[in-house]
PDB file of N, CA and C in Angstrom:
ATOM      1  N   SER A   1      82.541 103.478 105.603  1.00 83.00           N
ATOM      2  CA  SER A   1      83.788 103.588 104.869  1.00 83.00           C
ATOM      3  C   SER A   1      83.953 104.991 104.300  1.00 83.00           C
ATOM      4  N   SER A   2      82.840 105.615 103.935  1.00 86.00           N
ATOM      5  CA  SER A   2      82.949 106.967 103.376  1.00 86.00           C
ATOM      6  C   SER A   2      83.415 107.974 104.429  1.00 86.00           C
ATOM      7  N   VAL A   3      83.015 107.792 105.685  1.00 92.00           N
ATOM      8  CA  VAL A   3      83.469 108.684 106.755  1.00 92.00           C
ATOM      9  C   VAL A   3      84.972 108.533 106.956  1.00 92.00           C
ATOM     10  N   LEU A   4      85.468 107.304 106.922  1.00 92.00           N
ATOM     11  CA  LEU A   4      86.899 107.067 107.130  1.00 92.00           C
ATOM     12  C   LEU A   4      87.743 107.636 105.996  1.00 92.00           C
ATOM     13  N   ILE A   5      87.310 107.470 104.761  1.00 90.00           N
ATOM     14  CA  ILE A   5      88.085 108.016 103.645  1.00 90.00           C
ATOM     15  C   ILE A   5      88.005 109.540 103.637  1.00 90.00           C
ATOM     16  N   THR A   6      86.881 110.090 104.095  1.00 93.00           N
ATOM     17  CA  THR A   6      86.756 111.544 104.204  1.00 93.00           C
ATOM     18  C   THR A   6      87.716 112.095 105.248  1.00 93.00           C
ATOM     19  N   ILE A   7      87.809 111.414 106.382  1.00 95.00           N
ATOM     20  CA  ILE A   7      88.760 111.822 107.418  1.00 95.00           C
ATOM     21  C   ILE A   7      90.180 111.811 106.858  1.00 95.00           C
ATOM     22  N   SER A   8      90.521 110.769 106.128  1.00 92.00           N
ATOM     23  CA  SER A   8      91.857 110.655 105.561  1.00 92.00           C
ATOM     24  C   SER A   8      92.147 111.785 104.572  1.00 92.00           C
ATOM     25  N   VAL A   9      91.235 112.026 103.667  1.00 93.00           N
ATOM     26  CA  VAL A   9      91.457 113.049 102.635  1.00 93.00           C
ATOM     27  C   VAL A   9      91.474 114.452 103.238  1.00 93.00           C
ATOM     28  N   LEU A  10      90.544 114.745 104.130  1.00 95.00           N
ATOM     29  CA  LEU A  10      90.511 116.077 104.741  1.00 95.00           C
ATOM     30  C   LEU A  10      91.735 116.325 105.618  1.00 95.00           C
ATOM     31  N   THR A  11      92.205 115.298 106.316  1.00 95.00           N
ATOM     32  CA  THR A  11      93.425 115.438 107.109  1.00 95.00           C
ATOM     33  C   THR A  11      94.613 115.722 106.197  1.00 95.00           C
ATOM     34  N   PHE A  12      94.679 115.007 105.086  1.00 94.00           N
ATOM     35  CA  PHE A  12      95.751 115.234 104.115  1.00 94.00           C
ATOM     36  C   PHE A  12      95.731 116.674 103.604  1.00 94.00           C
ATOM     37  N   ILE A  13      94.567 117.149 103.185  1.00 95.00           N
ATOM     38  CA  ILE A  13      94.453 118.511 102.651  1.00 95.00           C
ATOM     39  C   ILE A  13      94.818 119.540 103.707  1.00 95.00           C
ATOM     40  N   TRP A  14      94.286 119.372 104.919  1.00 96.00           N
ATOM     41  CA  TRP A  14      94.581 120.312 105.994  1.00 96.00           C
ATOM     42  C   TRP A  14      96.078 120.333 106.311  1.00 96.00           C
ATOM     43  N   ALA A  15      96.688 119.153 106.403  1.00 95.00           N
ATOM     44  CA  ALA A  15      98.096 119.072 106.777  1.00 95.00           C
ATOM     45  C   ALA A  15      98.996 119.700 105.716  1.00 95.00           C
ATOM     46  N   VAL A  16      98.707 119.462 104.463  1.00 94.00           N
ATOM     47  CA  VAL A  16      99.523 120.057 103.391  1.00 94.00           C
ATOM     48  C   VAL A  16      99.369 121.575 103.394  1.00 94.00           C
ATOM     49  N   ASN A  17      98.154 122.057 103.609  1.00 96.00           N
ATOM     50  CA  ASN A  17      97.929 123.508 103.631  1.00 96.00           C
ATOM     51  C   ASN A  17      98.561 124.193 104.831  1.00 96.00           C
ATOM     52  N   THR A  18      98.772 123.470 105.913  1.00 95.00           N
ATOM     53  CA  THR A  18      99.397 124.065 107.101  1.00 95.00           C
ATOM     54  C   THR A  18     100.895 123.794 107.167  1.00 95.00           C
ATOM     55  N   GLY A  19     101.450 123.148 106.163  1.00 92.00           N
ATOM     56  CA  GLY A  19     102.889 122.944 106.107  1.00 92.00           C
ATOM     57  C   GLY A  19     103.396 121.705 106.815  1.00 92.00           C
ATOM     58  N   ALA A  20     102.523 120.773 107.129  1.00 90.00           N
ATOM     59  CA  ALA A  20     102.927 119.544 107.825  1.00 90.00           C
ATOM     60  C   ALA A  20     103.205 118.426 106.820  1.00 90.00           C
ATOM     61  N   VAL A  21     103.972 118.743 105.795  1.00 90.00           N
ATOM     62  CA  VAL A  21     104.223 117.796 104.717  1.00 90.00           C
ATOM     63  C   VAL A  21     105.044 116.604 105.198  1.00 90.00           C
ATOM     64  N   VAL A  22     105.961 116.832 106.129  1.00 88.00           N
ATOM     65  CA  VAL A  22     106.772 115.727 106.656  1.00 88.00           C
ATOM     66  C   VAL A  22     105.876 114.729 107.396  1.00 88.00           C
ATOM     67  N   GLU A  23     104.932 115.225 108.163  1.00 90.00           N
ATOM     68  CA  GLU A  23     104.020 114.327 108.869  1.00 90.00           C
ATOM     69  C   GLU A  23     103.099 113.591 107.895  1.00 90.00           C
ATOM     70  N   VAL A  24     102.711 114.247 106.809  1.00 91.00           N
ATOM     71  CA  VAL A  24     101.914 113.569 105.790  1.00 91.00           C
ATOM     72  C   VAL A  24     102.715 112.424 105.187  1.00 91.00           C
ATOM     73  N   SER A  25     103.961 112.691 104.864  1.00 89.00           N
ATOM     74  CA  SER A  25     104.833 111.648 104.318  1.00 89.00           C
ATOM     75  C   SER A  25     104.993 110.513 105.308  1.00 89.00           C
ATOM     76  N   LEU A  26     105.156 110.854 106.563  1.00 90.00           N
ATOM     77  CA  LEU A  26     105.275 109.838 107.610  1.00 90.00           C
ATOM     78  C   LEU A  26     103.985 109.020 107.714  1.00 90.00           C
ATOM     79  N   GLY A  27     102.853 109.660 107.499  1.00 90.00           N
ATOM     80  CA  GLY A  27     101.573 108.955 107.524  1.00 90.00           C
ATOM     81  C   GLY A  27     101.468 107.914 106.430  1.00 90.00           C
ATOM     82  N   TYR A  28     101.960 108.264 105.260  1.00 88.00           N
ATOM     83  CA  TYR A  28     101.924 107.297 104.164  1.00 88.00           C
ATOM     84  C   TYR A  28     103.018 106.249 104.293  1.00 88.00           C
ATOM     85  N   PHE A  29     104.013 106.508 105.120  1.00 89.00           N
ATOM     86  CA  PHE A  29     105.029 105.504 105.414  1.00 89.00           C
ATOM     87  C   PHE A  29     104.525 104.524 106.478  1.00 89.00           C
ATOM     88  N   ILE A  30     103.708 105.032 107.401  1.00 91.00           N
ATOM     89  CA  ILE A  30     103.204 104.192 108.490  1.00 91.00           C
ATOM     90  C   ILE A  30     102.024 103.320 108.038  1.00 91.00           C
ATOM     91  N   THR A  31     101.321 103.712 106.989  1.00 93.00           N
ATOM     92  CA  THR A  31     100.134 102.978 106.541  1.00 93.00           C
ATOM     93  C   THR A  31     100.403 101.505 106.238  1.00 93.00           C
ATOM     94  N   PRO A  32     101.449 101.152 105.483  1.00 92.00           N
ATOM     95  CA  PRO A  32     101.686  99.723 105.241  1.00 92.00           C
ATOM     96  C   PRO A  32     102.000  98.948 106.517  1.00 92.00           C
ATOM     97  N   LEU A  33     102.685  99.591 107.454  1.00 93.00           N
ATOM     98  CA  LEU A  33     102.984  98.913 108.719  1.00 93.00           C
ATOM     99  C   LEU A  33     101.712  98.665 109.522  1.00 93.00           C
ATOM    100  N   LEU A  34     100.815  99.632 109.530  1.00 93.00           N
ATOM    101  CA  LEU A  34      99.539  99.435 110.220  1.00 93.00           C
ATOM    102  C   LEU A  34      98.695  98.374 109.512  1.00 93.00           C
ATOM    103  N   THR A  35      98.791  98.316 108.192  1.00 93.00           N
ATOM    104  CA  THR A  35      98.075  97.291 107.435  1.00 93.00           C
ATOM    105  C   THR A  35      98.590  95.902 107.796  1.00 93.00           C
ATOM    106  N   ILE A  36      99.902  95.765 107.896  1.00 94.00           N
ATOM    107  CA  ILE A  36     100.495  94.485 108.288  1.00 94.00           C
ATOM    108  C   ILE A  36     100.063  94.126 109.702  1.00 94.00           C
ATOM    109  N   PHE A  37     100.091  95.105 110.605  1.00 93.00           N
ATOM    110  CA  PHE A  37      99.660  94.869 111.989  1.00 93.00           C
ATOM    111  C   PHE A  37      98.216  94.392 112.023  1.00 93.00           C
ATOM    112  N   MET A  38      97.351  95.040 111.238  1.00 91.00           N
ATOM    113  CA  MET A  38      95.955  94.635 111.168  1.00 91.00           C
ATOM    114  C   MET A  38      95.831  93.212 110.638  1.00 91.00           C
ATOM    115  N   GLY A  39      96.601  92.891 109.618  1.00 91.00           N
ATOM    116  CA  GLY A  39      96.540  91.551 109.039  1.00 91.00           C
ATOM    117  C   GLY A  39      96.982  90.479 110.016  1.00 91.00           C
ATOM    118  N   VAL A  40      98.030  90.755 110.768  1.00 93.00           N
ATOM    119  CA  VAL A  40      98.547  89.768 111.720  1.00 93.00           C
ATOM    120  C   VAL A  40      97.611  89.623 112.916  1.00 93.00           C
ATOM    121  N   VAL A  41      97.141  90.743 113.452  1.00 92.00           N
ATOM    122  CA  VAL A  41      96.336  90.702 114.679  1.00 92.00           C
ATOM    123  C   VAL A  41      94.879  90.330 114.394  1.00 92.00           C
ATOM    124  N   LEU A  42      94.250  90.998 113.445  1.00 89.00           N
ATOM    125  CA  LEU A  42      92.819  90.789 113.221  1.00 89.00           C
ATOM    126  C   LEU A  42      92.510  89.654 112.247  1.00 89.00           C
ATOM    127  N   MET A  43      93.336  89.529 111.221  1.00 87.00           N
ATOM    128  CA  MET A  43      93.063  88.520 110.200  1.00 87.00           C
ATOM    129  C   MET A  43      93.851  87.225 110.412  1.00 87.00           C
ATOM    130  N   ARG A  44      94.667  87.217 111.467  1.00 91.00           N
ATOM    131  CA  ARG A  44      95.441  86.019 111.835  1.00 91.00           C
ATOM    132  C   ARG A  44      96.380  85.536 110.721  1.00 91.00           C
ATOM    133  N   GLU A  45      96.944  86.477 109.969  1.00 92.00           N
ATOM    134  CA  GLU A  45      97.904  86.103 108.939  1.00 92.00           C
ATOM    135  C   GLU A  45      99.247  85.798 109.583  1.00 92.00           C
ATOM    136  N   ARG A  46      99.989  84.910 108.957  1.00 94.00           N
ATOM    137  CA  ARG A  46     101.296  84.518 109.467  1.00 94.00           C
ATOM    138  C   ARG A  46     102.365  85.046 108.525  1.00 94.00           C
ATOM    139  N   LEU A  47     103.437  85.566 109.124  1.00 93.00           N
ATOM    140  CA  LEU A  47     104.530  86.098 108.336  1.00 93.00           C
ATOM    141  C   LEU A  47     105.751  85.192 108.441  1.00 93.00           C
ATOM    142  N   ARG A  48     106.522  85.153 107.370  1.00 96.00           N
ATOM    143  CA  ARG A  48     107.762  84.385 107.355  1.00 96.00           C
ATOM    144  C   ARG A  48     108.858  85.191 108.058  1.00 96.00           C
ATOM    145  N   PRO A  49     109.928  84.528 108.497  1.00 95.00           N
ATOM    146  CA  PRO A  49     110.999  85.227 109.222  1.00 95.00           C
ATOM    147  C   PRO A  49     111.602  86.404 108.447  1.00 95.00           C
ATOM    148  N   LEU A  50     111.817  86.250 107.152  1.00 96.00           N
ATOM    149  CA  LEU A  50     112.380  87.341 106.364  1.00 96.00           C
ATOM    150  C   LEU A  50     111.434  88.538 106.314  1.00 96.00           C
ATOM    151  N   GLN A  51     110.138  88.282 106.335  1.00 95.00           N
ATOM    152  CA  GLN A  51     109.162  89.373 106.364  1.00 95.00           C
ATOM    153  C   GLN A  51     109.239  90.114 107.692  1.00 95.00           C
ATOM    154  N   TRP A  52     109.419  89.384 108.788  1.00 96.00           N
ATOM    155  CA  TRP A  52     109.568  90.029 110.092  1.00 96.00           C
ATOM    156  C   TRP A  52     110.814  90.908 110.130  1.00 96.00           C
ATOM    157  N   ILE A  53     111.883  90.458 109.481  1.00 96.00           N
ATOM    158  CA  ILE A  53     113.113  91.256 109.437  1.00 96.00           C
ATOM    159  C   ILE A  53     112.870  92.555 108.671  1.00 96.00           C
ATOM    160  N   SER A  54     112.206  92.466 107.540  1.00 95.00           N
ATOM    161  CA  SER A  54     111.933  93.679 106.760  1.00 95.00           C
ATOM    162  C   SER A  54     111.005  94.626 107.517  1.00 95.00           C
ATOM    163  N   ILE A  55     110.049  94.073 108.249  1.00 95.00           N
ATOM    164  CA  ILE A  55     109.170  94.915 109.061  1.00 95.00           C
ATOM    165  C   ILE A  55     109.962  95.597 110.167  1.00 95.00           C
ATOM    166  N   GLY A  56     110.890  94.867 110.774  1.00 96.00           N
ATOM    167  CA  GLY A  56     111.740  95.449 111.807  1.00 96.00           C
ATOM    168  C   GLY A  56     112.557  96.618 111.278  1.00 96.00           C
ATOM    169  N   ILE A  57     113.096  96.478 110.079  1.00 96.00           N
ATOM    170  CA  ILE A  57     113.856  97.573 109.461  1.00 96.00           C
ATOM    171  C   ILE A  57     112.953  98.778 109.214  1.00 96.00           C
ATOM    172  N   ALA A  58     111.742  98.520 108.722  1.00 93.00           N
ATOM    173  CA  ALA A  58     110.792  99.613 108.464  1.00 93.00           C
ATOM    174  C   ALA A  58     110.372 100.301 109.767  1.00 93.00           C
ATOM    175  N   VAL A  59     110.161  99.524 110.829  1.00 94.00           N
ATOM    176  CA  VAL A  59     109.793 100.110 112.125  1.00 94.00           C
ATOM    177  C   VAL A  59     110.943 100.958 112.657  1.00 94.00           C
ATOM    178  N   PHE A  60     112.174 100.488 112.486  1.00 95.00           N
ATOM    179  CA  PHE A  60     113.336 101.272 112.909  1.00 95.00           C
ATOM    180  C   PHE A  60     113.363 102.609 112.167  1.00 95.00           C
ATOM    181  N   GLY A  61     113.128 102.573 110.854  1.00 91.00           N
ATOM    182  CA  GLY A  61     113.091 103.810 110.083  1.00 91.00           C
ATOM    183  C   GLY A  61     111.970 104.729 110.529  1.00 91.00           C
ATOM    184  N   LEU A  62     110.824 104.150 110.833  1.00 89.00           N
ATOM    185  CA  LEU A  62     109.688 104.933 111.315  1.00 89.00           C
ATOM    186  C   LEU A  62     110.002 105.593 112.657  1.00 89.00           C
ATOM    187  N   LEU A  63     110.621 104.845 113.559  1.00 90.00           N
ATOM    188  CA  LEU A  63     110.993 105.417 114.856  1.00 90.00           C
ATOM    189  C   LEU A  63     112.013 106.535 114.691  1.00 90.00           C
ATOM    190  N   TYR A  64     112.977 106.334 113.805  1.00 91.00           N
ATOM    191  CA  TYR A  64     113.981 107.363 113.548  1.00 91.00           C
ATOM    192  C   TYR A  64     113.328 108.646 113.036  1.00 91.00           C
ATOM    193  N   LEU A  65     112.420 108.507 112.066  1.00 86.00           N
ATOM    194  CA  LEU A  65     111.742 109.684 111.519  1.00 86.00           C
ATOM    195  C   LEU A  65     110.834 110.350 112.554  1.00 86.00           C
ATOM    196  N   THR A  66     110.204 109.544 113.398  1.00 86.00           N
ATOM    197  CA  THR A  66     109.340 110.098 114.446  1.00 86.00           C
ATOM    198  C   THR A  66     110.160 110.905 115.444  1.00 86.00           C
ATOM    199  N   ILE A  67     111.312 110.380 115.833  1.00 90.00           N
ATOM    200  CA  ILE A  67     112.193 111.119 116.750  1.00 90.00           C
ATOM    201  C   ILE A  67     112.700 112.389 116.076  1.00 90.00           C
ATOM    202  N   ASP A  68     112.973 112.307 114.782  1.00 87.00           N
ATOM    203  CA  ASP A  68     113.451 113.472 114.034  1.00 87.00           C
ATOM    204  C   ASP A  68     112.388 114.571 113.971  1.00 87.00           C
ATOM    205  N   VAL A  69     111.119 114.188 113.889  1.00 82.00           N
ATOM    206  CA  VAL A  69     110.037 115.181 113.888  1.00 82.00           C
ATOM    207  C   VAL A  69     110.004 115.908 115.227  1.00 82.00           C
ATOM    208  N   GLY A  70     110.268 115.194 116.309  1.00 85.00           N
ATOM    209  CA  GLY A  70     110.372 115.832 117.616  1.00 85.00           C
ATOM    210  C   GLY A  70     109.114 115.817 118.456  1.00 85.00           C
ATOM    211  N   SER A  71     108.020 115.326 117.932  1.00 85.00           N
ATOM    212  CA  SER A  71     106.780 115.239 118.705  1.00 85.00           C
ATOM    213  C   SER A  71     105.955 114.083 118.152  1.00 85.00           C
ATOM    214  N   LEU A  72     104.896 113.784 118.866  1.00 86.00           N
ATOM    215  CA  LEU A  72     104.018 112.714 118.399  1.00 86.00           C
ATOM    216  C   LEU A  72     103.385 113.133 117.073  1.00 86.00           C
ATOM    217  N   PRO A  73     103.620 112.368 116.008  1.00 88.00           N
ATOM    218  CA  PRO A  73     103.094 112.759 114.701  1.00 88.00           C
ATOM    219  C   PRO A  73     101.622 112.375 114.553  1.00 88.00           C
ATOM    220  N   TRP A  74     100.753 113.142 115.189  1.00 93.00           N
ATOM    221  CA  TRP A  74      99.337 112.783 115.211  1.00 93.00           C
ATOM    222  C   TRP A  74      98.724 112.822 113.817  1.00 93.00           C
ATOM    223  N   VAL A  75      99.225 113.710 112.945  1.00 93.00           N
ATOM    224  CA  VAL A  75      98.711 113.751 111.570  1.00 93.00           C
ATOM    225  C   VAL A  75      98.997 112.420 110.876  1.00 93.00           C
ATOM    226  N   ALA A  76     100.208 111.908 111.059  1.00 92.00           N
ATOM    227  CA  ALA A  76     100.586 110.628 110.460  1.00 92.00           C
ATOM    228  C   ALA A  76      99.726 109.497 111.011  1.00 92.00           C
ATOM    229  N   LEU A  77      99.465 109.521 112.305  1.00 93.00           N
ATOM    230  CA  LEU A  77      98.647 108.480 112.920  1.00 93.00           C
ATOM    231  C   LEU A  77      97.203 108.538 112.433  1.00 93.00           C
ATOM    232  N   VAL A  78      96.663 109.740 112.284  1.00 95.00           N
ATOM    233  CA  VAL A  78      95.288 109.876 111.789  1.00 95.00           C
ATOM    234  C   VAL A  78      95.204 109.400 110.344  1.00 95.00           C
ATOM    235  N   LEU A  79      96.167 109.822 109.512  1.00 94.00           N
ATOM    236  CA  LEU A  79      96.159 109.395 108.105  1.00 94.00           C
ATOM    237  C   LEU A  79      96.283 107.888 107.981  1.00 94.00           C
ATOM    238  N   GLY A  80      97.265 107.327 108.677  1.00 92.00           N
ATOM    239  CA  GLY A  80      97.487 105.890 108.578  1.00 92.00           C
ATOM    240  C   GLY A  80      96.336 105.067 109.114  1.00 92.00           C
ATOM    241  N   SER A  81      95.871 105.419 110.310  1.00 94.00           N
ATOM    242  CA  SER A  81      94.813 104.610 110.926  1.00 94.00           C
ATOM    243  C   SER A  81      93.481 104.755 110.201  1.00 94.00           C
ATOM    244  N   SER A  82      93.163 105.952 109.706  1.00 94.00           N
ATOM    245  CA  SER A  82      91.884 106.107 109.002  1.00 94.00           C
ATOM    246  C   SER A  82      91.889 105.317 107.698  1.00 94.00           C
ATOM    247  N   PHE A  83      93.020 105.297 106.991  1.00 91.00           N
ATOM    248  CA  PHE A  83      93.053 104.548 105.743  1.00 91.00           C
ATOM    249  C   PHE A  83      93.046 103.045 105.991  1.00 91.00           C
ATOM    250  N   VAL A  84      93.730 102.605 107.051  1.00 92.00           N
ATOM    251  CA  VAL A  84      93.734 101.174 107.372  1.00 92.00           C
ATOM    252  C   VAL A  84      92.346 100.725 107.824  1.00 92.00           C
ATOM    253  N   LEU A  85      91.674 101.524 108.629  1.00 93.00           N
ATOM    254  CA  LEU A  85      90.317 101.174 109.043  1.00 93.00           C
ATOM    255  C   LEU A  85      89.360 101.185 107.852  1.00 93.00           C
ATOM    256  N   TYR A  86      89.566 102.111 106.929  1.00 91.00           N
ATOM    257  CA  TYR A  86      88.776 102.129 105.688  1.00 91.00           C
ATOM    258  C   TYR A  86      88.959 100.817 104.922  1.00 91.00           C
ATOM    259  N   THR A  87      90.204 100.387 104.815  1.00 88.00           N
ATOM    260  CA  THR A  87      90.494  99.131 104.121  1.00 88.00           C
ATOM    261  C   THR A  87      89.819  97.948 104.807  1.00 88.00           C
ATOM    262  N   LEU A  88      89.862  97.933 106.134  1.00 89.00           N
ATOM    263  CA  LEU A  88      89.233  96.856 106.888  1.00 89.00           C
ATOM    264  C   LEU A  88      87.718  96.850 106.678  1.00 89.00           C
ATOM    265  N   VAL A  89      87.098  98.013 106.735  1.00 89.00           N
ATOM    266  CA  VAL A  89      85.651  98.098 106.536  1.00 89.00           C
ATOM    267  C   VAL A  89      85.276  97.630 105.136  1.00 89.00           C
ATOM    268  N   LYS A  90      86.039  98.043 104.127  1.00 84.00           N
ATOM    269  CA  LYS A  90      85.760  97.626 102.756  1.00 84.00           C
ATOM    270  C   LYS A  90      85.928  96.117 102.582  1.00 84.00           C
ATOM    271  N   LYS A  91      86.920  95.539 103.282  1.00 82.00           N
ATOM    272  CA  LYS A  91      87.142  94.098 103.177  1.00 82.00           C
ATOM    273  C   LYS A  91      86.014  93.311 103.842  1.00 82.00           C
ATOM    274  N   MET A  92      85.507  93.816 104.939  1.00 84.00           N
ATOM    275  CA  MET A  92      84.485  93.115 105.695  1.00 84.00           C
ATOM    276  C   MET A  92      83.073  93.345 105.157  1.00 84.00           C
ATOM    277  N   ALA A  93      82.877  94.373 104.343  1.00 81.00           N
ATOM    278  CA  ALA A  93      81.542  94.690 103.833  1.00 81.00           C
ATOM    279  C   ALA A  93      81.063  93.580 102.895  1.00 81.00           C
ATOM    280  N   PRO A  94      79.817  93.149 103.062  1.00 80.00           N
ATOM    281  CA  PRO A  94      79.294  92.082 102.205  1.00 80.00           C
ATOM    282  C   PRO A  94      78.825  92.608 100.850  1.00 80.00           C
ATOM    283  N   LEU A  95      79.718  93.281 100.137  1.00 76.00           N
ATOM    284  CA  LEU A  95      79.382  93.861  98.845  1.00 76.00           C
ATOM    285  C   LEU A  95      80.293  93.292  97.769  1.00 76.00           C
ATOM    286  N   SER A  96      79.786  93.253  96.555  1.00 73.00           N
ATOM    287  CA  SER A  96      80.645  92.853  95.444  1.00 73.00           C
ATOM    288  C   SER A  96      81.628  93.988  95.157  1.00 73.00           C
ATOM    289  N   SER A  97      82.662  93.681  94.407  1.00 67.00           N
ATOM    290  CA  SER A  97      83.655  94.727  94.124  1.00 67.00           C
ATOM    291  C   SER A  97      83.055  95.863  93.315  1.00 67.00           C
ATOM    292  N   LEU A  98      82.113  95.578  92.438  1.00 69.00           N
ATOM    293  CA  LEU A  98      81.478  96.629  91.645  1.00 69.00           C
ATOM    294  C   LEU A  98      80.600  97.504  92.518  1.00 69.00           C
ATOM    295  N   THR A  99      79.841  96.918  93.431  1.00 66.00           N
ATOM    296  CA  THR A  99      78.967  97.696  94.324  1.00 66.00           C
ATOM    297  C   THR A  99      79.788  98.526  95.293  1.00 66.00           C
ATOM    298  N   GLY A 100      80.906  98.012  95.717  1.00 59.00           N
ATOM    299  CA  GLY A 100      81.728  98.700  96.708  1.00 59.00           C
ATOM    300  C   GLY A 100      82.599  99.803  96.143  1.00 59.00           C
ATOM    301  N   GLN A 101      82.506 100.066  94.857  1.00 58.00           N
ATOM    302  CA  GLN A 101      83.317 101.118  94.257  1.00 58.00           C
ATOM    303  C   GLN A 101      82.864 102.481  94.757  1.00 58.00           C
ATOM    304  N   PRO A 102      83.816 103.380  95.002  1.00 55.00           N
ATOM    305  CA  PRO A 102      83.440 104.746  95.451  1.00 55.00           C
ATOM    306  C   PRO A 102      82.798 105.541  94.340  1.00 55.00           C
TER     307      PRO A 102
END
């Protein structure tokens, strides 16, 4: 989990220092969607119809912003996926909440 959070933080710092602030913002916009995807696919959670509609609206906004950027937002994908994988590792770790604190 420490490697994943390090990847996330270092990517954030690098991207802000190189002027990729829009992609950083997009990364933090994509993170909840990736979290929902992880919950539905890996954790077998079920969503209600209204939740699917709200996710559809968010995905539409994400696609619009991605097209507006003009290229594959790899910084956003690295930020989002590293934080979601960090969350998954922390959830699956057999540690108490106090032991699992950073």
